[in-house]
Structures are given as structure tokens and as C-alpha cells.
């Protein structure tokens, strides 16, 4: 076995690339020898493993070649090639099999070595490298007593024995294996939800797939929703330190999708006969070469791939006033996104007297409610501000946005609508915010939650297109940017065959698009049509789910009903045992009667979709007169709903474009998303929305 390491030479790198692409097996066999090319970084030092051993010297190799054995001459030839192509930083590793057969003086006793090698083969060589068949057994000469034919095999020299004893037997030359593989059949860039969904889909289609994930974070794939929801409501700090939380039903759960034992060490991935998933943490892919199918990391390492998924997600968007602020101010601003940000804000909230949340969208409102709940048991003051007229004003109709704002205030926070920061300065350990209203606020910490910027740094260097309107990598309906390159999740500007080109920044979209990309990487060729949903919880008692285009600038029609104890996020988790509603909605969808199915399977396969009206055959008859009356009132008032003084217990809000329903919000109404998805998929005009509202069975749980 030969290991050649070039000292950063271009020729050695090209030779390595050729070897990686020429074969898919873990070794390149030449006359029984194995050739590996390692980078100078790997050859000179290990990244995380034990120190490398000292290689055999040139003189010892020459002595063995001069003994006249043909294999030695071949080895000697490769050593010379290593010097020629690799430069000064050469590391030459002798074949373990050959070293077992070689004595101190470099000579080989063939007759004695053959049976000895056969006897110890199973313990020293990977089984897959030299399979034994019935033919080879019958053709092999019968073993003879070693003492009668030849002297006993000479003991290996101290250097060879040390090499053999120190090498783990399950993998060849474990210590010199590169920490990051040089080739991956499936390479996933990014370690978020989209990558998780993709490698699950890949492994489902290709049971022996070897999947390599490269992520900038120092974390294994994890879910983000609990970072702004359940983790803040835990009464067990030690549990939170382990990034675990209790769902609304009391069931304990980790934010990580899989335990560490699920994953394979990256350096061992190529040796997994049954495949697996490996994660390279703390590394960034800087460039893709679509023609050569190479990914270049930030440390210069190159990974050849067959298929690659870009799931780089997004980075929190900042606002100019804080970008221009002094370093003292920047040190007291959190752009909330991942585990690191949660841990920082969690620690700050335990010691601060005041925190300002800038942003009135999903994340900003959730964090405000969470921090407000914590402020009830401490002296912490929580202030939320945003330029809209109410919380989630860009999504919800104005009357419902106003009601939501009142709900957030009830959680213990001070809410300042139509307010934004004009200047920020640092003074006496505090951040002083000058507002557009003329007011100044002194605070210990600022949280900015105003959306995401898709991570598209790869585009320019990799020849990929970025969408000028929506941001993100521009892909087709199959989520493919170029041949063998897919994009999923927040970073994808995709073509929705029902609603046109879009970019979505929600958990369920990451699941849906990641799964679709993974399936297409294995040859499925499916278009994106399965509408993803998103949800938000303002604590355990108020939550909503939405799908499609939900834009408050669109005309809306809403139907509400009296809520019951079952109509809360807490109740749905207690019933299903699952806090991720993208999961519970998928399960609800799979249990629909056949005649109500539109999208039923995670695989994305379609069934015949009936007309909307056909679904009413199975549903219990709701209060049709009451629903029709409310819809008539709404339409009579130019589709502006009643005053925010009403208690909107539960309901459905339709978003219309040219009298076609393009979006649906289910307010404290759960396990109905498959119906909403089907309505949007049909794309029909509806003159009588009272009939459509009956499909959601608003009065099912009323006494």
C-alpha cells in the first residue's frame, strides 16, 4: 500500500483528483498495491487524530528493491514517482502485507510468508479487499509444514511492528486517512433542516448512500422553531443547557434531529459498506466548479462530488442604524438565528434590566412573548417596536393584527407600533436608542429580528444565478440550478407550478424542498407543487398556521367561531405528541379519507384531486346560516372584518387574488391544513366562500 503526499504541488493535487474520480471504491489497486494522495496539510499533521508515524526511509526501500523481489521493484518505482510528482514533502507508507513478509535485511522468504499471510489475513486486512472464492481455494497449493520446507518467518523489524500494532484493524492505515473525504457521491452544503430532510430522502431512495454534510456551524443538524418557542418556557435550566425542552404536553425532546451516534465520522464515511451520513462542522464551501464537479472549502481542501445540494439558508438581516453604530453598541446587539444566539440571549435575559426587540414579524413577536413571560418573575423590562400598525402587520389583516398586538401586551411586554430607531449610541454601559417619535430609550441589550438575507456567496464564484427580485439561487421547478446542483430551503428562489416564482423562509418549506431535492438527486425528477405551510405560536394558548401567499395587502374574507379548550397549541401537542406542526399536518394529511386526498404522501406522489365541494360529503354540517351571515357582513363592508374588540377564538382567513384563493390562515384551528392545501392547488374562483368555509368544520368541537 502506498501513500503519496504532495507538498502542495499542483501535479499531486491533479493526481489526487484523478484517483478520486476514477474510482468509487476506497482504494486504487495497482498490482496488489494501493495508491492514495494526501494534501500536504494532512501529510504533515493530523487535524483531530493522533500524531503520524515516521515513514520508512529511502534507504530501506532501496535495500528491499535490491533484494530482487519483483514487488519491491514496483514499490521502488512508485516511490520514485512520488518524489517526482510530490516535491519535498513526501510521505511514503509501506504496504502492511508486504512489510509483514519482509525481514530486517530486506529479504523475503516466499514459502514461509505465504501461509503466514493467509493465516493472519482476516485479522489484518479488510475482508472486502481480497474475497475468497471456491475457485481460489481449489487452485491454491496445499499448505505444507513450515518447518519442513523453509525456516520460520523472520520477525518484522521494530519500525514495521510498531506500524502494524498502532493501526486499527477495521480501517486500513486509520491515522493517515484524511479528516475530510476527497469524494462524496452526495454532498450537502449547509447543516440545517433542508439538509436533514434531503439526506433522509436520499437514504430512503438509496439505502447504501454515503452522504457528506459540510456546515459552518459547530453543531449537528437541529431544528430552529424551539429556539423562539418552547425553550423559553422551560422551568428546568439544566435541561435547556443540554438544548432539550419539554413540549406543551410535557414530553422531553432535543432540538437535535439525531443523536451523535447516528452520524459517521467523516474520515470513515468511504469505508461504510451500508452507507451513512457524516457531518464536517466548522467549514465553509467557498466555491463550486460545476464542470469538474469540485467543491473547494475555506481551508483549500477539495471535495469531488457526483450530486450536490446547496442548503445554505440565510443570515439575519441587520438594519443600517446598527450597522453604522459603534463597536460598543454592536457588542450589545443580537441578530437572532441559531443555537449560539439563543444561548447568548438566554444568558443576557437572566441579568439584564431591559431588552428591546426590533421587529414585529413571526420571530420578533415570538421572542417578545417569550421574554415577556420571563419578565413576570423578574425585574426585566421587555419593549417591542416595529414600523407596522400591529404585530405581524405584513401578514395578518389589520383587525387581527391589532388583536394580536393586544395579546402580546398581555404577555407582559411594552409594544410600540409605528416606531423605529433613528440613532443608537453607547453611554455608561447602556445602549441609547433615539426613536422616530423623539423618545429616547435606554436598554441593556437589543434583539434584531427583521428577516433573513439568503446566503448566496457561492453564486458569483460558481457561475450560479441569483434572483434579482426575490433573492436566493434561481432554480427550476425541480429545484435544480445547474446540472447535478440543487438548492433547497431559504436560499432557493424556486418556480412554484401553481403560484409562480417564490422564495419562502419557513421551517416546513425547508422540510418540503429539502425532501424534494433529495428525491431528485436520486433521479425522481419531481416538480415543486406540494405547498408548504408555516406556523407561529404566541405562547401555549394562541397559534396559527398559514399556507400560500398570505399578504395583508390582498383582500381577505374571514370566518370565525367560538374557541374551545381543544383549540390551542398546547392542546394539539397534547393530542399528537408532536410540537412541529409540519409533522402533525403531514400525519393528518395521510389519514384523510381517499376522496379528500390531494397531497397525501411524503414522497410527493399525487392522487386524483376531487372538486372542493366533494369534501363536504364526509364533514359534519356546520352552522351554515351563521357562517353565511358573517361572510355577507364582511363582503358588505368591502372585506374589512369587524372591530378588534371581538374575541377571535378560532377561524379561517382567505387571501384572494382575482377572486381566487391564493392563501389561507388557520387561526387556532389545527389539523386542517390538507384542506387548505387542496383549495389552493385547485386555483378556482369561489363566489360563495361560506361554502368553502364549511370544509374546515369550525363548529366541530362546540357543545
XYZ file of C-alpha atoms in Angstrom:
703
model
C 0.000 0.000 0.000
C 1.389 3.378 -0.988
C 0.554 6.758 0.449
C 1.850 9.729 -1.507
C 1.563 13.244 -0.113
C 2.433 16.224 -2.238
C 3.791 19.361 -0.642
C 1.015 21.446 -2.083
C 2.081 20.774 -5.677
C -0.426 21.190 -8.484
C 0.613 17.873 -10.033
C -0.031 15.980 -6.825
C -3.417 17.620 -6.467
C -4.340 16.674 -10.016
C -3.167 13.119 -9.444
C -5.332 13.012 -6.310
C -8.301 14.330 -8.256
C -7.828 11.747 -10.965
C -7.700 8.930 -8.438
C -10.798 10.186 -6.618
C -12.821 10.488 -9.784
C -11.514 7.359 -11.465
C -12.772 5.001 -8.809
C -15.603 4.907 -6.299
C -14.015 2.247 -4.109
C -11.868 3.188 -1.155
C -8.566 2.126 -2.747
C -6.874 2.371 -6.126
C -5.352 -1.051 -6.776
C -2.176 -1.424 -8.852
C -0.617 -4.892 -8.867
C -1.840 -5.516 -5.357
C -0.660 -2.129 -4.130
C -2.848 0.785 -3.131
C -2.159 4.403 -4.018
C -3.532 7.365 -2.041
C -2.585 11.010 -2.488
C -2.880 13.267 0.533
C -2.585 17.004 0.824
C 0.480 18.483 2.462
C -1.673 19.596 5.416
C -2.879 16.060 6.019
C 0.548 14.504 5.478
C 2.369 16.775 7.902
C -0.097 16.857 10.743
C -3.356 15.395 11.874
C -6.375 17.633 12.373
C -8.041 15.834 15.217
C -6.366 12.449 15.489
C -3.114 11.041 16.900
C 0.298 12.031 15.603
C 1.527 10.446 12.371
C 4.160 7.728 12.413
C 7.621 8.156 10.847
C 7.647 6.614 7.341
C 10.251 4.097 6.150
C 13.373 5.747 4.813
C 14.511 5.880 1.181
C 17.471 3.636 2.050
C 15.230 0.896 3.462
C 13.067 0.986 0.356
C 16.131 0.796 -1.876
C 17.516 -2.117 0.118
C 14.291 -4.055 -0.299
C 14.230 -3.347 -4.032
C 17.823 -4.516 -4.436
C 16.830 -7.874 -2.959
C 15.473 -8.717 -6.390
C 11.836 -9.299 -5.455
C 9.559 -8.018 -8.240
C 7.022 -6.447 -5.886
C 9.843 -4.469 -4.284
C 10.875 -3.092 -7.633
C 7.329 -1.966 -8.320
C 7.187 -0.307 -4.911
C 10.559 1.323 -5.527
C 9.271 2.677 -8.846
C 6.231 4.250 -7.185
C 8.446 5.819 -4.554
C 10.430 7.483 -7.306
C 7.235 8.735 -8.910
C 6.183 10.140 -5.562
C 9.405 12.136 -5.357
C 8.998 13.329 -8.932
C 5.380 14.494 -8.588
C 5.101 15.302 -4.935
C 8.106 17.527 -4.287
C 9.907 17.696 -0.987
C 7.049 16.925 1.406
C 6.832 13.183 0.606
C 5.304 10.667 2.969
C 5.691 7.103 1.768
C 3.728 4.366 3.540
C 4.696 0.778 3.016
C 2.102 -1.924 2.256
C 1.258 -3.667 5.530
C 1.070 -7.026 3.788
C 4.492 -6.564 2.227
C 6.031 -5.351 5.469
C 4.807 -8.480 7.240
C 6.683 -10.544 4.654
C 9.881 -8.502 4.848
C 12.691 -9.273 7.282
C 15.191 -6.882 8.821
C 17.733 -7.239 5.997
C 15.115 -6.592 3.322
C 14.893 -10.187 2.037
C 11.659 -12.155 1.714
C 11.028 -15.806 2.449
C 8.221 -16.549 -0.001
C 7.363 -20.096 1.073
C 7.157 -19.193 4.705
C 5.422 -15.891 4.130
C 2.568 -17.264 2.017
C 0.887 -19.493 4.631
C 1.627 -16.993 7.368
C -0.016 -14.204 5.405
C -3.040 -16.388 4.676
C -3.398 -17.320 8.326
C -3.321 -13.716 9.509
C -5.227 -12.228 6.583
C -8.574 -11.930 8.345
C -7.104 -10.064 11.275
C -5.015 -7.610 9.282
C -6.781 -6.843 6.011
C -10.328 -5.593 5.260
C -12.428 -8.554 4.161
C -13.774 -6.770 1.115
C -10.310 -6.256 -0.391
C -9.485 -9.942 -1.037
C -12.611 -12.089 -1.264
C -12.069 -15.826 -1.042
C -13.985 -17.991 -3.503
C -14.322 -21.707 -4.075
C -12.141 -21.435 -7.193
C -9.253 -19.808 -5.379
C -9.403 -22.402 -2.640
C -9.228 -25.320 -5.082
C -6.411 -23.802 -7.110
C -4.244 -22.914 -4.136
C -1.477 -25.450 -3.353
C -1.923 -27.415 -0.152
C -0.274 -25.868 2.842
C 2.950 -27.589 3.902
C 4.521 -27.592 7.336
C 6.651 -24.509 7.519
C 9.496 -26.233 9.322
C 9.890 -28.874 6.596
C 10.050 -26.507 3.630
C 11.619 -23.349 4.891
C 12.873 -21.670 8.022
C 10.328 -19.840 10.153
C 9.374 -16.342 9.076
C 11.739 -13.753 10.422
C 10.245 -11.339 12.922
C 9.459 -7.899 11.487
C 11.740 -5.063 12.426
C 10.768 -2.741 15.254
C 9.582 0.005 12.889
C 7.289 -2.343 10.976
C 5.898 -3.928 14.151
C 5.129 -0.516 15.603
C 3.319 0.426 12.406
C 1.198 -2.739 12.442
C 0.352 -2.651 16.129
C -0.664 1.008 16.110
C -3.045 0.722 13.144
C -6.723 -0.073 13.883
C -7.672 -3.217 12.028
C -11.167 -2.153 10.985
C -9.860 0.543 8.618
C -6.573 0.494 6.660
C -3.999 2.990 7.935
C -6.567 4.885 10.029
C -4.170 7.547 11.221
C -3.247 8.771 7.754
C -6.791 8.787 6.428
C -7.778 12.422 5.654
C -10.157 14.028 8.126
C -12.377 15.172 5.241
C -13.102 12.774 2.369
C -11.866 13.728 -1.077
C -15.001 12.425 -2.761
C -18.686 12.309 -1.903
C -21.430 10.834 -4.031
C -23.907 13.161 -2.294
C -22.525 16.437 -0.942
C -24.846 18.677 1.081
C -23.727 22.260 1.780
C -25.351 23.505 4.976
C -26.415 21.645 8.097
C -29.958 22.902 8.656
C -33.424 21.442 8.236
C -33.271 21.341 4.423
C -30.109 19.218 4.557
C -31.656 16.955 7.185
C -34.751 16.405 5.029
C -32.560 15.846 1.963
C -30.329 13.175 3.450
C -33.354 11.354 4.847
C -34.863 11.308 1.351
C -31.575 10.245 -0.226
C -31.122 7.378 2.218
C -34.742 6.317 1.686
C -34.139 6.045 -2.062
C -30.536 4.835 -1.923
C -30.148 2.640 1.153
C -26.342 2.486 0.880
C -25.840 6.154 0.060
C -22.790 7.862 1.519
C -23.802 11.444 2.295
C -21.380 14.170 3.367
C -22.717 17.347 5.014
C -20.497 20.429 5.322
C -21.716 23.150 7.691
C -20.253 26.402 9.010
C -21.833 25.845 12.417
C -20.188 23.787 15.128
C -23.453 21.904 15.589
C -25.069 18.793 14.211
C -28.327 19.370 12.269
C -31.009 20.809 14.559
C -34.474 22.373 14.419
C -34.832 26.139 14.831
C -38.506 26.632 15.883
C -37.953 25.705 19.572
C -35.287 28.433 19.836
C -38.021 31.057 19.880
C -40.774 28.933 21.396
C -40.608 26.020 23.851
C -37.046 26.523 25.121
C -38.082 29.838 26.702
C -40.951 28.299 28.634
C -38.926 25.566 30.335
C -38.643 25.612 34.115
C -35.581 23.337 34.092
C -32.384 25.289 33.309
C -30.211 22.165 33.257
C -32.436 20.729 30.554
C -32.084 23.882 28.461
C -28.295 23.788 28.837
C -28.393 20.439 27.006
C -30.570 22.031 24.331
C -33.542 19.971 25.408
C -37.048 21.194 26.133
C -40.430 19.994 27.209
C -43.206 20.250 24.681
C -46.530 21.736 25.695
C -47.630 18.200 26.648
C -44.634 17.735 28.976
C -42.743 15.335 26.721
C -38.981 15.897 26.721
C -37.244 16.460 23.411
C -33.911 17.614 21.977
C -33.505 20.314 19.352
C -31.096 17.998 17.505
C -32.728 15.807 14.885
C -30.463 12.831 15.607
C -28.047 11.900 18.407
C -24.299 11.991 17.655
C -24.242 8.197 17.405
C -26.390 8.407 14.268
C -23.607 10.037 12.270
C -20.412 8.546 10.859
C -17.008 10.137 11.327
C -16.176 11.945 8.056
C -12.879 10.080 7.629
C -14.704 6.753 7.956
C -17.538 7.527 5.521
C -15.893 5.904 2.483
C -15.491 2.641 4.410
C -19.157 2.226 5.316
C -20.480 -0.632 3.190
C -24.052 0.210 4.195
C -23.551 3.936 3.719
C -24.227 6.644 6.248
C -24.239 10.373 6.911
C -21.152 12.306 8.011
C -21.030 15.952 9.094
C -17.991 18.208 8.685
C -18.520 21.037 11.190
C -16.976 24.495 11.203
C -16.098 24.529 7.492
C -17.429 26.684 4.661
C -17.668 25.804 0.981
C -16.201 28.758 -0.888
C -16.634 27.668 -4.490
C -18.176 25.046 -6.755
C -16.754 24.048 -10.121
C -19.818 22.644 -11.925
C -17.765 21.283 -14.839
C -15.183 19.425 -12.773
C -17.749 18.760 -10.028
C -15.459 20.011 -7.284
C -16.273 21.887 -4.068
C -13.480 23.983 -2.526
C -13.543 24.553 1.237
C -12.249 27.557 3.164
C -9.086 25.617 4.093
C -8.326 24.825 0.453
C -9.488 21.212 0.637
C -11.238 19.931 -2.486
C -14.158 17.514 -2.465
C -15.248 15.861 -5.690
C -18.966 15.180 -5.825
C -21.486 13.385 -8.013
C -24.531 15.354 -6.781
C -24.533 18.474 -4.630
C -27.257 20.319 -2.698
C -26.898 23.950 -1.664
C -28.880 24.453 1.545
C -27.017 27.421 2.983
C -30.140 29.066 4.415
C -29.930 32.717 5.337
C -28.269 35.113 7.735
C -30.230 37.521 9.940
C -30.819 40.868 8.310
C -29.491 43.880 10.156
C -30.680 47.482 9.880
C -28.406 50.406 8.893
C -28.641 52.212 12.221
C -26.904 49.326 13.992
C -24.513 48.598 11.136
C -23.196 52.163 11.465
C -23.125 52.148 15.273
C -20.014 51.978 17.440
C -18.489 48.664 18.443
C -19.825 49.089 21.973
C -23.350 49.148 20.559
C -22.710 46.212 18.198
C -21.469 44.144 21.127
C -24.904 44.560 22.710
C -26.961 43.637 19.636
C -28.087 40.086 18.827
C -29.140 39.102 15.318
C -31.173 36.095 16.385
C -30.878 32.936 14.288
C -29.228 29.829 15.761
C -28.231 27.957 18.913
C -25.367 30.334 19.638
C -27.740 33.309 19.551
C -30.250 31.564 21.795
C -27.605 30.787 24.406
C -26.381 34.368 24.355
C -29.846 35.913 24.713
C -30.823 33.392 27.365
C -27.843 34.447 29.464
C -28.453 38.162 28.849
C -32.107 37.902 29.877
C -31.120 36.476 33.264
C -29.041 39.530 34.158
C -30.377 42.461 32.131
C -32.876 45.000 33.381
C -34.128 45.893 29.896
C -34.227 44.270 26.428
C -35.566 45.865 23.241
C -36.867 43.661 20.413
C -36.832 45.337 16.995
C -39.235 43.625 14.595
C -42.926 42.753 14.584
C -42.912 39.621 12.423
C -43.055 35.974 13.414
C -39.699 35.783 15.159
C -39.885 39.202 16.810
C -43.376 38.563 18.186
C -42.494 35.083 19.444
C -39.371 36.328 21.218
C -41.282 39.236 22.730
C -43.895 36.877 24.179
C -41.179 34.515 25.449
C -39.153 37.289 27.105
C -42.352 38.881 28.424
C -43.261 35.633 30.138
C -39.812 35.530 31.751
C -40.152 39.160 32.872
C -43.122 38.251 35.078
C -40.803 36.561 37.553
C -38.031 39.154 37.420
C -37.366 42.860 37.067
C -36.703 42.501 33.338
C -38.487 45.034 31.119
C -39.255 43.971 27.543
C -40.013 46.506 24.794
C -41.004 45.643 21.230
C -41.075 48.155 18.370
C -41.814 47.946 14.658
C -42.913 50.310 11.856
C -46.183 48.483 11.085
C -49.510 49.288 12.740
C -49.616 45.976 14.606
C -47.825 42.684 15.204
C -47.396 40.644 12.046
C -48.948 43.537 10.166
C -47.464 42.380 6.847
C -49.284 39.048 7.120
C -52.493 39.407 9.102
C -55.459 41.615 8.263
C -55.374 44.861 10.231
C -58.128 43.908 12.686
C -56.417 40.608 13.534
C -53.016 42.293 13.739
C -54.431 44.718 16.312
C -55.912 41.854 18.315
C -52.524 40.072 18.241
C -50.792 43.210 19.480
C -53.124 43.298 22.466
C -52.309 39.645 23.116
C -48.547 40.345 23.118
C -49.058 43.207 25.566
C -50.935 40.804 27.774
C -47.808 38.644 27.959
C -46.024 41.416 29.868
C -44.290 43.374 27.091
C -44.484 47.029 26.110
C -45.366 47.246 22.407
C -44.635 50.347 20.317
C -46.230 50.121 16.826
C -45.291 52.549 14.053
C -41.962 53.108 15.755
C -38.404 52.686 14.521
C -34.859 53.525 15.654
C -33.213 56.585 14.128
C -29.918 56.557 16.055
C -28.093 54.307 18.500
C -25.242 55.261 20.817
C -23.458 53.860 23.840
C -23.351 55.584 27.227
C -22.461 54.328 30.723
C -22.938 50.660 29.902
C -26.273 51.211 28.162
C -27.470 51.441 24.555
C -29.381 54.697 23.998
C -31.956 54.475 21.194
C -33.348 57.643 19.625
C -36.780 56.846 18.116
C -38.702 58.483 15.274
C -41.212 59.716 17.865
C -38.499 61.795 19.545
C -38.372 59.478 22.559
C -35.080 58.062 23.864
C -34.879 54.584 25.397
C -32.028 53.249 27.495
C -31.573 49.480 27.357
C -29.039 46.773 28.166
C -29.492 44.744 25.003
C -31.157 44.885 21.562
C -32.520 41.934 19.583
C -32.953 42.496 15.846
C -35.494 40.195 14.162
C -36.338 41.728 10.788
C -35.990 38.812 8.387
C -33.228 36.999 6.519
C -30.773 37.600 3.731
C -30.264 34.383 1.732
C -26.693 33.106 1.760
C -25.704 33.273 -1.901
C -21.948 33.921 -1.669
C -21.334 30.761 -3.694
C -23.148 32.148 -6.714
C -20.525 34.522 -8.115
C -17.583 32.133 -7.874
C -19.621 29.142 -9.016
C -21.451 30.562 -12.023
C -24.914 30.309 -10.463
C -27.802 32.747 -10.984
C -29.259 34.869 -8.171
C -32.840 36.108 -8.400
C -32.865 39.911 -8.541
C -36.459 40.143 -7.296
C -36.755 37.532 -4.552
C -33.117 36.883 -3.706
C -31.721 33.382 -3.408
C -30.372 30.997 -6.023
C -32.673 30.844 -9.023
C -33.782 27.250 -9.684
C -36.393 25.495 -11.787
C -39.464 23.603 -10.600
C -37.264 20.582 -9.799
C -35.076 22.867 -7.604
C -32.095 22.421 -9.914
C -29.779 25.385 -10.551
C -27.456 23.590 -12.978
C -26.737 20.003 -13.868
C -26.230 17.986 -10.660
C -26.652 21.110 -8.479
C -29.839 21.572 -6.435
C -30.887 24.313 -3.995
C -33.426 23.967 -1.165
C -34.687 25.914 1.838
C -34.397 29.648 2.492
C -31.722 30.130 -0.187
C -33.898 28.824 -3.028
C -35.866 31.040 -5.411
C -37.965 28.312 -6.992
C -40.704 28.097 -9.576
C -43.981 27.032 -7.974
C -46.110 25.491 -10.725
C -49.271 26.843 -9.022
C -48.256 30.218 -7.595
C -45.286 31.213 -9.754
C -41.754 32.077 -8.665
C -41.320 32.390 -4.910
C -38.835 32.297 -2.052
C -40.044 31.054 1.340
C -38.336 31.370 4.753
C -40.116 28.841 6.929
C -39.402 25.517 8.602
C -41.927 23.465 6.674
C -40.649 24.779 3.351
C -37.170 23.638 4.337
C -38.621 20.186 5.034
C -40.652 20.026 1.804
C -37.995 21.473 -0.511
C -35.165 19.523 1.128
C -37.081 16.286 0.750
C -37.918 17.061 -2.888
C -34.302 17.962 -3.695
C -33.074 14.748 -2.059
C -35.516 12.683 -4.097
C -34.499 14.447 -7.306
C -30.818 13.904 -6.528
C -31.573 10.186 -6.687
C -33.391 10.529 -10.008
C -37.024 11.300 -9.122
C -37.404 14.387 -11.377
C -40.408 15.726 -9.441
C -41.609 19.343 -9.690
C -42.391 21.543 -6.700
C -46.151 21.643 -6.184
C -46.644 20.467 -2.606
C -47.489 23.716 -0.813
C -45.513 24.127 2.389
C -47.119 25.658 5.455
C -45.757 27.787 8.294
C -46.897 28.423 11.807
C -46.333 30.707 14.757
C -47.204 30.351 18.442
C -47.640 33.293 20.800
C -47.213 31.080 23.829
C -49.140 27.881 24.544
C -52.628 29.357 24.084
C -52.608 31.225 20.753
C -51.236 29.975 17.474
C -51.912 29.991 13.783
C -50.932 28.125 10.652
C -50.726 29.537 7.145
C -50.165 28.407 3.590
C -49.753 30.035 0.203
C -49.457 33.790 -0.329
C -50.540 35.496 2.883
C -50.045 39.208 2.306
C -52.059 41.770 4.262
C -52.242 43.976 1.156
C -54.502 41.376 -0.500
C -58.271 41.404 0.069
C -59.359 38.894 2.703
C -62.518 37.188 3.867
C -62.638 35.593 7.313
C -64.997 33.314 9.183
C -64.636 32.934 12.964
C -66.217 30.728 15.592
C -66.095 30.308 19.357
C -62.947 28.542 20.523
C -62.888 25.592 22.901
C -60.200 24.177 25.182
C -59.028 21.990 22.298
C -58.241 24.989 20.112
C -54.783 25.922 21.394
C -51.191 24.958 20.529
C -50.931 23.232 23.907
C -53.967 21.058 23.141
C -52.745 19.964 19.712
C -49.366 18.930 21.129
C -51.039 17.027 23.947
C -53.176 15.212 21.388
C -50.460 14.414 18.835
C -47.311 14.331 20.985
C -45.547 16.451 18.353
C -44.613 20.148 18.574
C -43.510 20.534 14.957
C -46.771 21.145 13.191
C -45.276 20.406 9.816
C -45.117 16.834 11.133
C -48.602 16.752 12.639
C -50.118 18.232 9.491
C -48.375 15.614 7.352
C -49.784 12.890 9.575
C -53.248 14.451 9.399
C -52.933 14.607 5.639
C -52.003 10.946 5.405
C -55.133 9.937 7.360
C -57.597 11.832 5.168
C -60.281 9.685 3.504
C -59.303 8.727 -0.030
C -61.877 11.020 -1.621
C -60.469 14.023 0.281
C -56.844 13.414 -0.553
C -54.915 15.927 -2.574
C -51.360 15.565 -1.352
C -51.023 12.544 0.849
C -47.522 11.148 0.942
C -44.114 12.452 1.933
C -42.811 11.077 -1.348
C -44.771 13.811 -3.152
C -46.763 11.439 -5.384
C -50.143 12.754 -6.436
C -53.583 11.261 -6.450
C -56.662 12.444 -8.207
C -57.834 15.664 -6.603
C -61.625 15.975 -6.379
C -63.568 19.192 -6.507
C -63.644 21.136 -3.241
C -67.347 20.636 -2.833
C -66.939 16.843 -2.754
C -65.172 17.024 0.594
C -68.347 18.244 2.262
C -69.975 14.848 1.881
C -67.991 13.444 4.804
C -67.889 16.515 7.043
C -70.459 17.155 9.753
C -72.745 20.021 8.788
C -71.637 23.260 10.493
C -73.836 26.238 11.230
C -74.267 27.252 7.612
C -76.587 30.169 8.294
C -74.224 31.758 10.817
C -71.240 31.352 8.519
C -73.115 32.740 5.524
C -74.314 35.716 7.538
C -70.808 36.577 8.713
C -69.376 36.274 5.222
C -72.129 38.521 3.866
C -71.338 41.143 6.511
C -67.663 41.044 5.662
C -68.260 41.381 1.948
C -70.743 44.198 2.553
C -68.045 46.112 4.422
C -65.654 45.834 1.481
C -63.959 42.838 3.028
C -62.977 44.597 6.222
C -63.784 42.448 9.230
C -65.409 43.570 12.488
C -63.656 45.597 15.150
C -60.676 44.205 17.064
C -62.718 44.234 20.264
C -64.154 40.877 19.302
C -62.590 37.697 20.615
C -61.306 35.849 17.579
C -61.293 32.431 19.176
C -60.703 30.368 16.040
C -61.301 30.855 12.359
C -60.140 30.727 8.762
C -58.954 33.718 6.720
C -58.925 33.518 2.920
C -56.498 35.679 0.904
C -57.801 36.441 -2.582
C -56.317 37.476 -5.893
C -58.825 37.899 -8.742
C -61.375 36.050 -6.607
C -59.063 33.032 -6.434
C -57.901 31.830 -3.019
C -54.104 32.072 -3.014
C -53.500 31.929 0.751
C -55.151 30.634 3.907
C -54.555 31.366 7.596
C -55.994 28.951 10.151
C -56.353 30.814 13.442
C -56.265 28.454 16.433
C -57.524 25.819 14.023
C -55.313 22.749 13.698
C -55.082 19.594 11.588
C -56.988 21.241 8.736
C -54.020 22.207 6.570
C -54.554 19.428 3.966
C -57.916 21.010 3.123
C -56.348 24.462 2.692
C -53.573 22.965 0.583
C -56.097 21.317 -1.702
C -58.103 24.538 -2.147
C -55.005 26.450 -3.259
C -53.918 23.643 -5.544
C -57.243 23.761 -7.408
C -56.886 27.504 -8.115
C -60.619 28.030 -8.675
C -62.726 31.145 -8.330
C -65.215 30.925 -5.456
C -68.248 33.166 -5.370
C -69.616 31.718 -2.125
C -66.851 31.489 0.454
C -69.327 30.352 3.097
C -69.454 27.016 1.311
C -65.661 26.841 1.290
C -65.526 27.720 4.996
C -67.762 24.730 5.774
C -64.930 22.422 4.715
C -62.928 23.409 7.797
C -65.655 22.265 10.199
C -65.285 25.246 12.537
C -68.048 24.128 14.895
C -66.981 20.501 15.301
C -65.924 20.811 18.971
C -68.667 23.127 20.168
C -71.219 21.860 22.673
